CSV table of C-alpha atoms in Angstrom, one decimal:
chain,number,residue,atom,x,y,z
A,117,UNK,CA,33.0,107.5,-41.6
A,118,UNK,CA,36.0,109.7,-41.5
A,119,UNK,CA,35.4,113.4,-42.0
A,120,UNK,CA,37.1,116.7,-42.2
A,121,UNK,CA,36.3,119.2,-39.5
A,122,UNK,CA,35.8,122.9,-40.5
A,123,UNK,CA,36.2,125.3,-37.6
A,124,UNK,CA,34.5,128.6,-38.3
A,125,UNK,CA,31.6,129.5,-40.6
A,126,UNK,CA,33.1,132.7,-42.1
A,127,UNK,CA,34.0,133.2,-45.8
A,128,UNK,CA,37.1,131.0,-45.5
A,129,UNK,CA,35.2,128.2,-43.8
A,130,UNK,CA,32.4,128.3,-46.4
A,131,UNK,CA,34.9,128.2,-49.2
A,132,UNK,CA,36.4,125.0,-47.7
A,133,UNK,CA,32.9,123.4,-47.2
A,134,UNK,CA,32.0,124.2,-50.8
A,135,UNK,CA,35.3,122.7,-52.1
A,136,UNK,CA,35.1,119.5,-50.0
A,137,UNK,CA,31.5,118.9,-51.1
A,138,UNK,CA,32.4,119.4,-54.8
A,139,UNK,CA,35.2,116.8,-54.3
A,140,UNK,CA,33.2,114.2,-52.4
A,141,UNK,CA,35.0,114.7,-49.1
A,142,UNK,CA,32.6,114.3,-46.1
A,143,UNK,CA,32.8,117.2,-43.6
A,144,UNK,CA,31.3,118.8,-40.6
A,145,UNK,CA,31.4,122.4,-39.5
A,146,UNK,CA,31.6,123.8,-36.0
A,147,UNK,CA,31.2,127.4,-34.9
A,148,UNK,CA,30.9,129.2,-31.6
A,149,UNK,CA,27.8,131.2,-32.8
A,150,UNK,CA,24.7,129.6,-31.2
A,151,UNK,CA,22.3,131.2,-33.6
A,152,UNK,CA,23.4,130.7,-37.2
A,153,UNK,CA,21.7,132.6,-40.1
A,154,UNK,CA,19.0,130.7,-42.0
A,155,UNK,CA,20.8,131.3,-45.3
A,156,UNK,CA,23.9,129.8,-43.8
A,157,UNK,CA,22.1,126.7,-42.7
A,158,UNK,CA,20.5,126.4,-46.1
A,159,UNK,CA,23.9,126.6,-47.8
A,160,UNK,CA,25.4,123.9,-45.5
A,161,UNK,CA,22.5,121.6,-46.1
A,162,UNK,CA,23.0,122.0,-49.9
A,163,UNK,CA,26.6,120.9,-49.4
A,164,UNK,CA,25.6,118.1,-47.1
A,165,UNK,CA,27.5,119.6,-44.2
A,166,UNK,CA,26.3,119.1,-40.7
A,167,UNK,CA,26.7,122.1,-38.4
A,168,UNK,CA,27.5,122.1,-34.7
A,169,UNK,CA,26.6,125.5,-33.1
A,170,UNK,CA,27.6,127.3,-29.9
A,171,UNK,CA,30.6,125.2,-29.0
A,172,UNK,CA,33.2,122.8,-30.5
A,173,UNK,CA,32.3,119.3,-29.3
A,174,UNK,CA,35.5,117.3,-28.6
A,175,UNK,CA,33.7,114.1,-29.8
A,176,UNK,CA,33.9,115.4,-33.4
A,177,UNK,CA,37.6,114.6,-33.2
A,178,UNK,CA,36.9,110.9,-32.8
A,179,UNK,CA,36.3,110.4,-36.6
A,180,UNK,CA,38.4,113.3,-37.9
A,181,UNK,CA,41.2,112.9,-40.5
A,182,UNK,CA,41.9,116.7,-40.6
A,183,UNK,CA,40.9,120.0,-39.1
A,184,UNK,CA,40.7,123.1,-41.3
A,185,UNK,CA,40.8,126.2,-39.1
A,186,UNK,CA,39.4,129.6,-40.1
A,187,UNK,CA,41.9,132.4,-39.6
A,188,UNK,CA,39.8,134.1,-36.9
A,189,UNK,CA,39.9,131.0,-34.7
A,190,UNK,CA,42.8,131.0,-32.3
A,191,UNK,CA,44.8,127.8,-32.6
A,192,UNK,CA,45.2,127.7,-28.8
A,193,UNK,CA,41.6,126.9,-28.1
A,194,UNK,CA,41.1,123.5,-26.3
A,195,UNK,CA,39.4,121.9,-29.3
A,196,UNK,CA,42.4,122.6,-31.6
A,197,UNK,CA,45.0,121.7,-29.0
A,198,UNK,CA,43.2,118.4,-28.4
A,199,UNK,CA,43.3,117.7,-32.2
A,200,UNK,CA,47.1,118.4,-32.2
A,201,UNK,CA,47.5,116.1,-29.1
A,202,UNK,CA,45.8,113.3,-31.0
A,203,UNK,CA,48.0,113.8,-34.1
A,204,UNK,CA,45.2,115.1,-36.3
A,205,UNK,CA,46.6,117.5,-38.9
A,206,UNK,CA,45.4,121.1,-38.3
A,207,UNK,CA,45.6,123.4,-41.4
A,208,UNK,CA,44.0,126.5,-42.7
A,209,UNK,CA,42.3,127.4,-46.0
A,210,UNK,CA,45.5,128.9,-47.3
A,211,UNK,CA,47.3,125.6,-46.9
A,212,UNK,CA,44.4,123.6,-48.4
A,213,UNK,CA,44.3,125.9,-51.4
A,214,UNK,CA,48.1,125.6,-51.9
A,215,UNK,CA,47.8,121.8,-51.8
A,216,UNK,CA,45.0,121.8,-54.4
A,217,UNK,CA,46.8,124.2,-56.7
A,218,UNK,CA,50.2,122.3,-56.6
A,219,UNK,CA,48.3,119.1,-57.3
A,220,UNK,CA,46.6,120.7,-60.4
A,221,UNK,CA,49.6,122.6,-61.6
A,222,UNK,CA,53.0,122.2,-59.8
A,223,UNK,CA,54.4,125.1,-61.8
A,224,UNK,CA,51.7,127.7,-60.9
A,225,UNK,CA,53.2,131.0,-59.7
A,226,UNK,CA,52.2,132.3,-56.3
A,227,UNK,CA,53.1,135.8,-55.2
A,228,UNK,CA,52.4,136.3,-51.5
A,229,UNK,CA,52.1,139.6,-49.6
A,230,UNK,CA,52.0,140.1,-45.8
A,231,UNK,CA,52.8,143.0,-43.5
A,232,UNK,CA,51.0,145.2,-41.0
A,233,UNK,CA,49.8,147.9,-43.5
A,234,UNK,CA,49.4,148.1,-47.3
A,235,UNK,CA,48.7,144.4,-48.0
A,236,UNK,CA,45.5,144.8,-49.9
A,237,UNK,CA,46.7,147.7,-52.1
A,238,UNK,CA,50.0,145.9,-52.9
A,239,UNK,CA,48.1,142.7,-53.7
A,240,UNK,CA,45.6,144.4,-56.0
A,241,UNK,CA,48.3,146.5,-57.7
A,242,UNK,CA,50.5,143.5,-58.4
A,243,UNK,CA,47.6,141.7,-60.1
A,244,UNK,CA,46.9,144.9,-62.0
A,245,UNK,CA,50.5,145.2,-63.3
A,246,UNK,CA,50.4,141.6,-64.5
A,247,UNK,CA,47.1,142.0,-66.2
A,248,UNK,CA,48.5,145.1,-67.9
A,249,UNK,CA,50.9,142.6,-69.7
A,250,UNK,CA,48.0,140.3,-70.6
A,251,UNK,CA,49.0,137.8,-67.9
A,252,UNK,CA,46.0,136.3,-66.1
A,253,UNK,CA,46.3,137.2,-62.5
A,254,UNK,CA,43.9,136.9,-59.5
A,255,UNK,CA,44.1,139.0,-56.3
A,256,UNK,CA,43.0,136.7,-53.5
A,257,UNK,CA,43.4,135.6,-49.9
A,258,UNK,CA,42.8,138.0,-47.1
A,259,UNK,CA,41.8,140.6,-49.6
A,260,UNK,CA,38.3,139.0,-49.7
A,261,UNK,CA,38.3,136.5,-52.6
A,262,UNK,CA,39.5,133.3,-51.0
A,263,UNK,CA,42.6,131.6,-52.3
A,264,UNK,CA,40.7,128.3,-52.5
A,265,UNK,CA,37.9,129.9,-54.6
A,266,UNK,CA,40.5,131.5,-56.9
A,267,UNK,CA,42.3,128.2,-57.4
A,268,UNK,CA,39.0,126.5,-58.3
A,269,UNK,CA,38.0,129.2,-60.8
A,270,UNK,CA,41.3,130.2,-62.4
A,271,UNK,CA,42.1,129.9,-66.0
A,272,UNK,CA,45.3,128.1,-67.1
A,273,UNK,CA,48.5,130.1,-66.6
A,274,UNK,CA,47.1,132.4,-63.9
A,275,UNK,CA,49.3,134.0,-61.4
A,276,UNK,CA,47.9,133.9,-57.8
A,277,UNK,CA,48.6,137.1,-55.9
A,278,UNK,CA,47.8,136.2,-52.3
A,279,UNK,CA,47.3,138.5,-49.4
A,280,UNK,CA,48.3,136.6,-46.3
A,281,UNK,CA,47.5,137.6,-42.7
A,282,UNK,CA,49.5,136.5,-39.8
A,283,UNK,CA,46.5,134.4,-38.7
A,284,UNK,CA,46.5,132.6,-42.0
A,285,UNK,CA,50.3,132.0,-41.9
A,286,UNK,CA,50.0,130.3,-38.5
A,287,UNK,CA,48.6,127.2,-40.0
A,288,UNK,CA,50.7,126.7,-43.1
A,289,UNK,CA,52.9,123.6,-43.5
A,290,UNK,CA,53.7,123.1,-47.2
A,291,UNK,CA,52.8,126.6,-48.5
A,292,UNK,CA,55.5,127.9,-50.8
A,293,UNK,CA,55.5,131.3,-52.6
A,294,UNK,CA,57.5,131.9,-55.7
A,295,UNK,CA,57.7,135.6,-54.6
A,296,UNK,CA,57.0,136.8,-51.1
A,297,UNK,CA,57.2,140.0,-49.1
A,298,UNK,CA,56.8,141.4,-45.7
A,299,UNK,CA,55.9,145.1,-46.4
A,300,UNK,CA,56.4,146.4,-42.9
A,301,UNK,CA,55.9,145.5,-39.3
A,302,UNK,CA,54.4,147.5,-36.5
A,303,UNK,CA,52.5,146.4,-33.4
A,304,UNK,CA,49.3,144.7,-34.3
A,305,UNK,CA,47.2,141.7,-33.3
A,306,UNK,CA,49.2,141.4,-30.1
A,307,UNK,CA,46.0,140.2,-28.3
A,308,UNK,CA,46.4,137.0,-30.4
A,309,UNK,CA,50.2,136.7,-30.8
A,310,UNK,CA,51.2,138.0,-27.4
A,311,UNK,CA,54.5,139.6,-28.3
A,312,UNK,CA,56.1,141.3,-31.3
A,313,UNK,CA,58.5,138.4,-31.5
A,314,UNK,CA,55.6,136.0,-32.0
A,315,UNK,CA,54.0,138.3,-34.5
A,316,UNK,CA,57.1,138.5,-36.5
A,317,UNK,CA,57.6,134.7,-36.3
A,318,UNK,CA,54.1,134.2,-37.9
A,319,UNK,CA,54.9,136.8,-40.6
A,320,UNK,CA,58.2,135.2,-41.5
A,321,UNK,CA,56.5,131.9,-42.3
A,322,UNK,CA,55.7,133.5,-45.7
A,323,UNK,CA,59.3,132.8,-46.7
A,324,UNK,CA,59.5,129.2,-45.5
A,325,UNK,CA,60.2,126.5,-48.0
A,326,UNK,CA,61.3,129.0,-50.7
A,327,UNK,CA,63.9,127.6,-53.1
A,328,UNK,CA,66.7,129.2,-55.1
A,329,UNK,CA,64.5,130.4,-57.9
A,330,UNK,CA,62.1,132.2,-55.5
A,331,UNK,CA,62.3,135.8,-54.4
A,332,UNK,CA,62.1,137.3,-50.9
A,333,UNK,CA,61.4,141.1,-50.6
A,334,UNK,CA,61.8,143.2,-47.4
A,335,UNK,CA,62.2,146.9,-46.7
A,336,UNK,CA,65.8,148.2,-47.0
A,337,UNK,CA,65.5,149.6,-43.4
A,338,UNK,CA,63.9,146.5,-41.9
A,339,UNK,CA,65.2,145.5,-38.5
A,340,UNK,CA,64.4,141.8,-39.3
A,341,UNK,CA,65.9,139.4,-41.9
A,342,UNK,CA,64.4,136.6,-43.9
A,343,UNK,CA,65.8,133.1,-43.1
A,344,UNK,CA,69.2,132.8,-44.7
A,345,UNK,CA,68.4,129.6,-46.4
A,346,UNK,CA,67.2,128.0,-48.6
A,347,UNK,CA,66.2,131.1,-50.5
A,348,UNK,CA,69.1,132.6,-52.4
A,349,UNK,CA,67.3,135.6,-54.1
A,350,UNK,CA,66.8,138.7,-52.0
A,351,UNK,CA,65.4,142.0,-53.1
A,352,UNK,CA,64.9,145.2,-51.1
A,353,UNK,CA,62.9,148.4,-51.5
A,354,UNK,CA,63.1,151.8,-50.0
A,355,UNK,CA,64.1,155.5,-50.5
A,356,UNK,CA,67.7,155.2,-51.6
A,357,UNK,CA,69.6,153.2,-54.1
A,358,UNK,CA,69.6,149.5,-53.5
A,359,UNK,CA,72.6,147.3,-53.9
A,360,UNK,CA,71.6,144.2,-55.8
A,361,UNK,CA,68.1,143.4,-56.9
A,362,UNK,CA,65.5,145.9,-55.7
A,363,UNK,CA,63.4,149.0,-56.3
A,364,UNK,CA,63.6,152.5,-54.8
A,365,UNK,CA,62.3,156.1,-55.1
A,366,UNK,CA,65.0,158.7,-55.6
A,367,UNK,CA,65.1,162.3,-54.4
A,368,UNK,CA,63.5,163.5,-57.6
A,369,UNK,CA,60.6,161.1,-57.2
A,370,UNK,CA,61.6,158.6,-59.8
A,371,UNK,CA,60.7,154.9,-59.3
A,372,UNK,CA,63.7,152.8,-60.2
A,373,UNK,CA,64.2,149.1,-60.5
A,374,UNK,CA,67.4,147.1,-60.5
A,375,UNK,CA,67.0,143.6,-62.0
A,376,UNK,CA,68.8,140.5,-60.9
A,377,UNK,CA,71.3,141.0,-63.8
A,378,UNK,CA,72.1,144.5,-62.4
A,379,UNK,CA,70.2,146.5,-65.1
A,380,UNK,CA,68.7,149.7,-63.7
A,381,UNK,CA,65.4,151.0,-65.2
A,382,UNK,CA,63.7,154.3,-64.5
A,383,UNK,CA,60.1,153.4,-64.7
A,384,UNK,CA,58.0,156.6,-63.9
A,385,UNK,CA,57.9,159.5,-61.6
A,386,UNK,CA,55.7,159.2,-58.5
A,387,UNK,CA,53.7,162.3,-59.7
A,388,UNK,CA,52.3,160.0,-62.4
A,389,UNK,CA,50.8,157.6,-59.9
A,390,UNK,CA,47.1,158.0,-59.3
A,391,UNK,CA,47.4,156.6,-55.7
A,392,UNK,CA,49.0,159.4,-53.5
A,393,UNK,CA,51.2,159.2,-50.5
A,394,UNK,CA,54.6,157.8,-49.5
A,395,UNK,CA,53.0,154.6,-48.3
A,396,UNK,CA,51.6,154.0,-51.8
A,397,UNK,CA,55.1,154.7,-53.3
A,398,UNK,CA,56.4,151.9,-51.2
A,399,UNK,CA,53.5,149.6,-52.1
A,400,UNK,CA,54.2,150.4,-55.8
A,401,UNK,CA,57.9,149.5,-55.4
A,402,UNK,CA,57.0,146.1,-54.0
A,403,UNK,CA,54.4,145.4,-56.7
A,404,UNK,CA,57.1,146.2,-59.3
A,405,UNK,CA,59.4,143.6,-57.9
A,406,UNK,CA,56.6,140.9,-57.5
A,407,UNK,CA,55.1,141.6,-60.9
A,408,UNK,CA,58.5,141.4,-62.6
A,409,UNK,CA,59.1,138.1,-60.9
A,410,UNK,CA,55.7,137.0,-62.2
A,411,UNK,CA,56.7,137.8,-65.8
A,412,UNK,CA,55.6,141.4,-66.3
A,413,UNK,CA,57.6,143.5,-68.8
A,414,UNK,CA,58.9,147.1,-68.3
A,415,UNK,CA,56.3,148.5,-70.7
A,416,UNK,CA,53.5,146.8,-68.8
A,417,UNK,CA,54.8,148.1,-65.5
A,418,UNK,CA,54.8,151.6,-66.8
A,419,UNK,CA,51.3,151.2,-68.1
A,420,UNK,CA,50.0,149.6,-65.0
A,421,UNK,CA,51.5,152.1,-62.6
A,422,UNK,CA,50.0,155.0,-64.5
A,423,UNK,CA,46.5,153.5,-64.7
A,424,UNK,CA,46.0,151.9,-61.3
A,425,UNK,CA,43.3,153.8,-59.4
A,426,UNK,CA,43.6,152.2,-56.0
A,427,UNK,CA,41.2,150.0,-54.1
A,428,UNK,CA,37.7,151.2,-54.1
A,429,UNK,CA,36.8,153.5,-51.2
A,430,UNK,CA,40.5,153.6,-49.9
A,431,UNK,CA,41.9,156.9,-51.1
A,432,UNK,CA,41.0,155.8,-54.6
A,433,UNK,CA,41.4,158.3,-57.5
A,434,UNK,CA,37.9,158.4,-59.0
A,435,UNK,CA,38.0,161.2,-61.6
A,436,UNK,CA,39.5,164.5,-62.8
A,437,UNK,CA,38.0,167.6,-64.5
A,438,UNK,CA,39.7,170.8,-65.4
A,439,UNK,CA,42.7,170.0,-63.2
A,440,UNK,CA,40.6,169.1,-60.2
A,441,UNK,CA,41.1,165.6,-58.8
A,442,UNK,CA,38.5,163.7,-56.7
A,443,UNK,CA,39.5,160.9,-54.2
A,444,UNK,CA,37.1,158.4,-52.6
A,445,UNK,CA,38.3,157.4,-49.1
A,446,UNK,CA,34.9,156.4,-47.8
A,447,UNK,CA,36.6,153.7,-45.8
A,448,UNK,CA,38.1,156.5,-43.8
A,449,UNK,CA,35.6,155.9,-41.0
A,450,UNK,CA,37.8,157.2,-38.1
A,451,UNK,CA,40.1,160.1,-37.4
A,452,UNK,CA,43.3,158.0,-37.8
A,453,UNK,CA,42.3,156.8,-41.3
A,454,UNK,CA,41.5,160.4,-42.3
A,455,UNK,CA,44.8,161.6,-41.1
A,456,UNK,CA,46.5,159.0,-43.4
A,457,UNK,CA,44.5,160.3,-46.3
A,458,UNK,CA,45.4,164.0,-45.5
A,459,UNK,CA,49.1,163.1,-45.2
A,460,UNK,CA,49.0,161.4,-48.6
A,461,UNK,CA,47.8,164.6,-50.5
A,462,UNK,CA,49.8,167.8,-50.9
A,463,UNK,CA,46.8,170.1,-51.1
A,464,UNK,CA,44.9,172.3,-51.6
A,465,UNK,CA,42.2,170.0,-50.2
A,466,UNK,CA,38.5,170.4,-50.0
A,467,UNK,CA,37.7,167.9,-47.3
A,468,UNK,CA,34.2,166.3,-46.9
A,469,UNK,CA,33.9,165.3,-43.2
A,470,UNK,CA,31.0,163.8,-41.3
A,471,UNK,CA,28.4,161.0,-41.0
A,472,UNK,CA,27.7,159.1,-37.9
A,473,UNK,CA,29.9,160.3,-35.0
A,474,UNK,CA,32.0,157.7,-33.2
A,475,UNK,CA,32.8,159.8,-30.1
A,476,UNK,CA,36.4,160.6,-30.9
A,477,UNK,CA,37.9,164.1,-31.0
A,478,UNK,CA,38.5,165.5,-34.5
A,479,UNK,CA,41.1,167.9,-33.2
A,480,UNK,CA,44.1,165.9,-34.4
A,481,UNK,CA,43.0,166.9,-38.0
A,482,UNK,CA,43.9,170.5,-37.3
A,483,UNK,CA,47.7,170.2,-37.5
A,484,UNK,CA,47.5,167.7,-40.4
A,485,UNK,CA,45.5,170.2,-42.5
A,486,UNK,CA,47.8,173.1,-41.8
A,487,UNK,CA,49.0,174.5,-45.1
A,488,UNK,CA,46.9,172.1,-47.1
A,489,UNK,CA,43.3,172.9,-46.4
A,490,UNK,CA,41.1,175.1,-48.7
A,491,UNK,CA,37.7,174.2,-47.2
A,492,UNK,CA,36.1,171.7,-45.0
A,493,UNK,CA,32.5,170.7,-45.6
A,494,UNK,CA,30.7,169.3,-42.6
A,495,UNK,CA,27.9,166.9,-43.3
A,496,UNK,CA,25.6,164.4,-41.6
A,497,UNK,CA,24.8,163.8,-37.9
A,498,UNK,CA,28.3,164.6,-36.8
A,499,UNK,CA,28.0,168.3,-37.7
A,500,UNK,CA,27.7,169.6,-34.1
A,501,UNK,CA,30.8,167.7,-33.0
A,502,UNK,CA,32.7,168.8,-36.1
A,503,UNK,CA,31.8,172.4,-35.4
A,504,UNK,CA,32.9,172.0,-31.7
A,505,UNK,CA,36.3,170.6,-32.7
A,506,UNK,CA,37.0,172.2,-36.1
A,507,UNK,CA,34.8,175.2,-36.1
A,508,UNK,CA,37.8,177.6,-36.4
A,509,UNK,CA,38.8,176.0,-39.7
A,510,UNK,CA,37.2,177.4,-43.0
A,511,UNK,CA,34.1,175.3,-43.2
A,512,UNK,CA,30.7,175.0,-44.9
A,513,UNK,CA,27.8,173.1,-43.4
A,514,UNK,CA,25.5,170.9,-45.4
A,515,UNK,CA,23.8,168.0,-43.7
A,516,UNK,CA,22.7,166.3,-46.9
A,517,UNK,CA,25.5,164.2,-48.6
A,518,UNK,CA,24.6,165.1,-52.2
A,519,UNK,CA,24.4,168.7,-51.4
A,520,UNK,CA,27.8,168.6,-49.6
A,521,UNK,CA,29.5,167.0,-52.6
A,522,UNK,CA,27.8,169.5,-55.0
A,523,UNK,CA,29.2,172.3,-52.8
A,524,UNK,CA,32.7,170.8,-53.1
A,525,UNK,CA,32.4,170.9,-56.9
A,526,UNK,CA,31.3,174.6,-56.8
A,527,UNK,CA,34.3,175.6,-54.6
A,528,UNK,CA,37.0,173.7,-56.5
A,529,UNK,CA,39.3,175.3,-59.0
A,530,UNK,CA,42.2,173.8,-61.1
A,531,UNK,CA,44.8,172.3,-58.8
A,532,UNK,CA,42.4,171.5,-56.0
A,533,UNK,CA,41.8,168.0,-54.6
A,534,UNK,CA,38.3,167.0,-53.4
A,535,UNK,CA,38.7,164.4,-50.7
A,536,UNK,CA,35.9,162.3,-49.2
A,537,UNK,CA,37.4,161.0,-46.0
A,538,UNK,CA,34.6,161.4,-43.5
A,539,UNK,CA,36.3,160.2,-40.2
A,540,UNK,CA,32.8,158.9,-39.4
A,541,UNK,CA,30.6,155.9,-39.9
A,542,UNK,CA,28.2,156.1,-42.8
A,543,UNK,CA,25.0,154.8,-41.1
A,544,UNK,CA,23.3,158.1,-40.7
A,545,UNK,CA,22.6,158.3,-44.5
A,546,UNK,CA,23.9,155.0,-46.0
A,547,UNK,CA,23.8,151.3,-45.5
A,548,UNK,CA,27.6,151.1,-45.2
A,549,UNK,CA,30.8,152.9,-46.3
A,550,UNK,CA,30.7,151.1,-49.7
A,551,UNK,CA,27.3,152.6,-50.5
A,552,UNK,CA,28.6,156.0,-49.4
A,553,UNK,CA,31.7,155.7,-51.6
A,554,UNK,CA,29.6,154.4,-54.6
A,555,UNK,CA,27.3,157.5,-54.3
A,556,UNK,CA,30.3,159.8,-54.3
A,557,UNK,CA,31.8,158.1,-57.4
A,558,UNK,CA,28.4,158.4,-59.1
A,559,UNK,CA,28.2,162.1,-58.3
A,560,UNK,CA,31.9,162.6,-59.5
A,561,UNK,CA,31.1,160.9,-62.8
A,562,UNK,CA,28.0,163.1,-63.3
A,563,UNK,CA,30.1,166.2,-62.6
A,564,UNK,CA,32.8,165.1,-65.0
A,565,UNK,CA,30.2,164.5,-67.7
A,566,UNK,CA,28.5,167.8,-67.2
A,567,UNK,CA,29.5,170.9,-69.2
């Protein structure tokens, strides 16, 4: 019997297995992990999927009609190259989901986002702007909720806001986005793509097969261009007035949007955004363009921009009391991430640092905090290393997480910003960074509710 081969047992692969079983399509799964989890085996058995573990047997290709490749699997592995040599179609979950969606509803709107940084926030924000207008929208793809699962669970009329990684875009063939963007491009994943040229080529596939009613969005200062045809609509975003359709932030911090019919609208000032930093201004500009293309009105854009708190645990605004704002950046588990958070805020900052040390120097934080820092609070197992590197900064030591947060509340006065961006792993006191961030949010809510 002919079967579909699923390569990789991650979230994407399991979504494919579940979908194929629900639609009566025989499949097998192969994964290089020789010791699969018992729960995984139980799930596959429930879906009548046979698993092959520890290698990818070439003999599976003898009865294959298609190979569905998980994003983490390099298409250059011998198993995949042999499938291509035999003429067996090789696709990914992104391509499969697109096929299923277009069969169900050829007019469904797909808004796709790629780039090196900011993909998840822009994806989530775009969906938020659409929902602010009462338009059903699902943030999916590389953001965590698979595109295929979204397609299978969506209500009629939903917009699909899809985060696309370069790995996912490598295996598209018919995928077409009604609106698409490359946010930015800096060196990344070169161990897979080899060169920046190859990396860009993978990213540019997000614009392939667009038609005249579709929209392509790139930075105004991009040193790359979208394919000249067949897409006839182009929009840009940046920090100066855009000719033609686009969005920009002016010198006064106003977010402006020029529509396809040349109408300029002043939406809000960047000071009204709950998500701080220049990078989030850029993310907002792109979300404005995508959400507008998806049907959002100006009033909904204003409402959505003013109310979007950010992705949880990623420099997310989580509460304000007496002019004191608290930000949860628990996902800031290394010095580089914490630097990004510091740069995004103007200060004064009360910075919660510490957790499980990763062995890197904390010294780069010193210059970033210059002129912004009110107090650092060192916590967790990393205290000795923090004192070693940052001991000359104003600091308070409290090993216990709850006590450190309470101390931040005691120190804060109107105008201060309390920032949890630990530059450390969470495992000394928490299961993961999510649990750490959730505890911080709980303590912030308790503080806000207290008299």
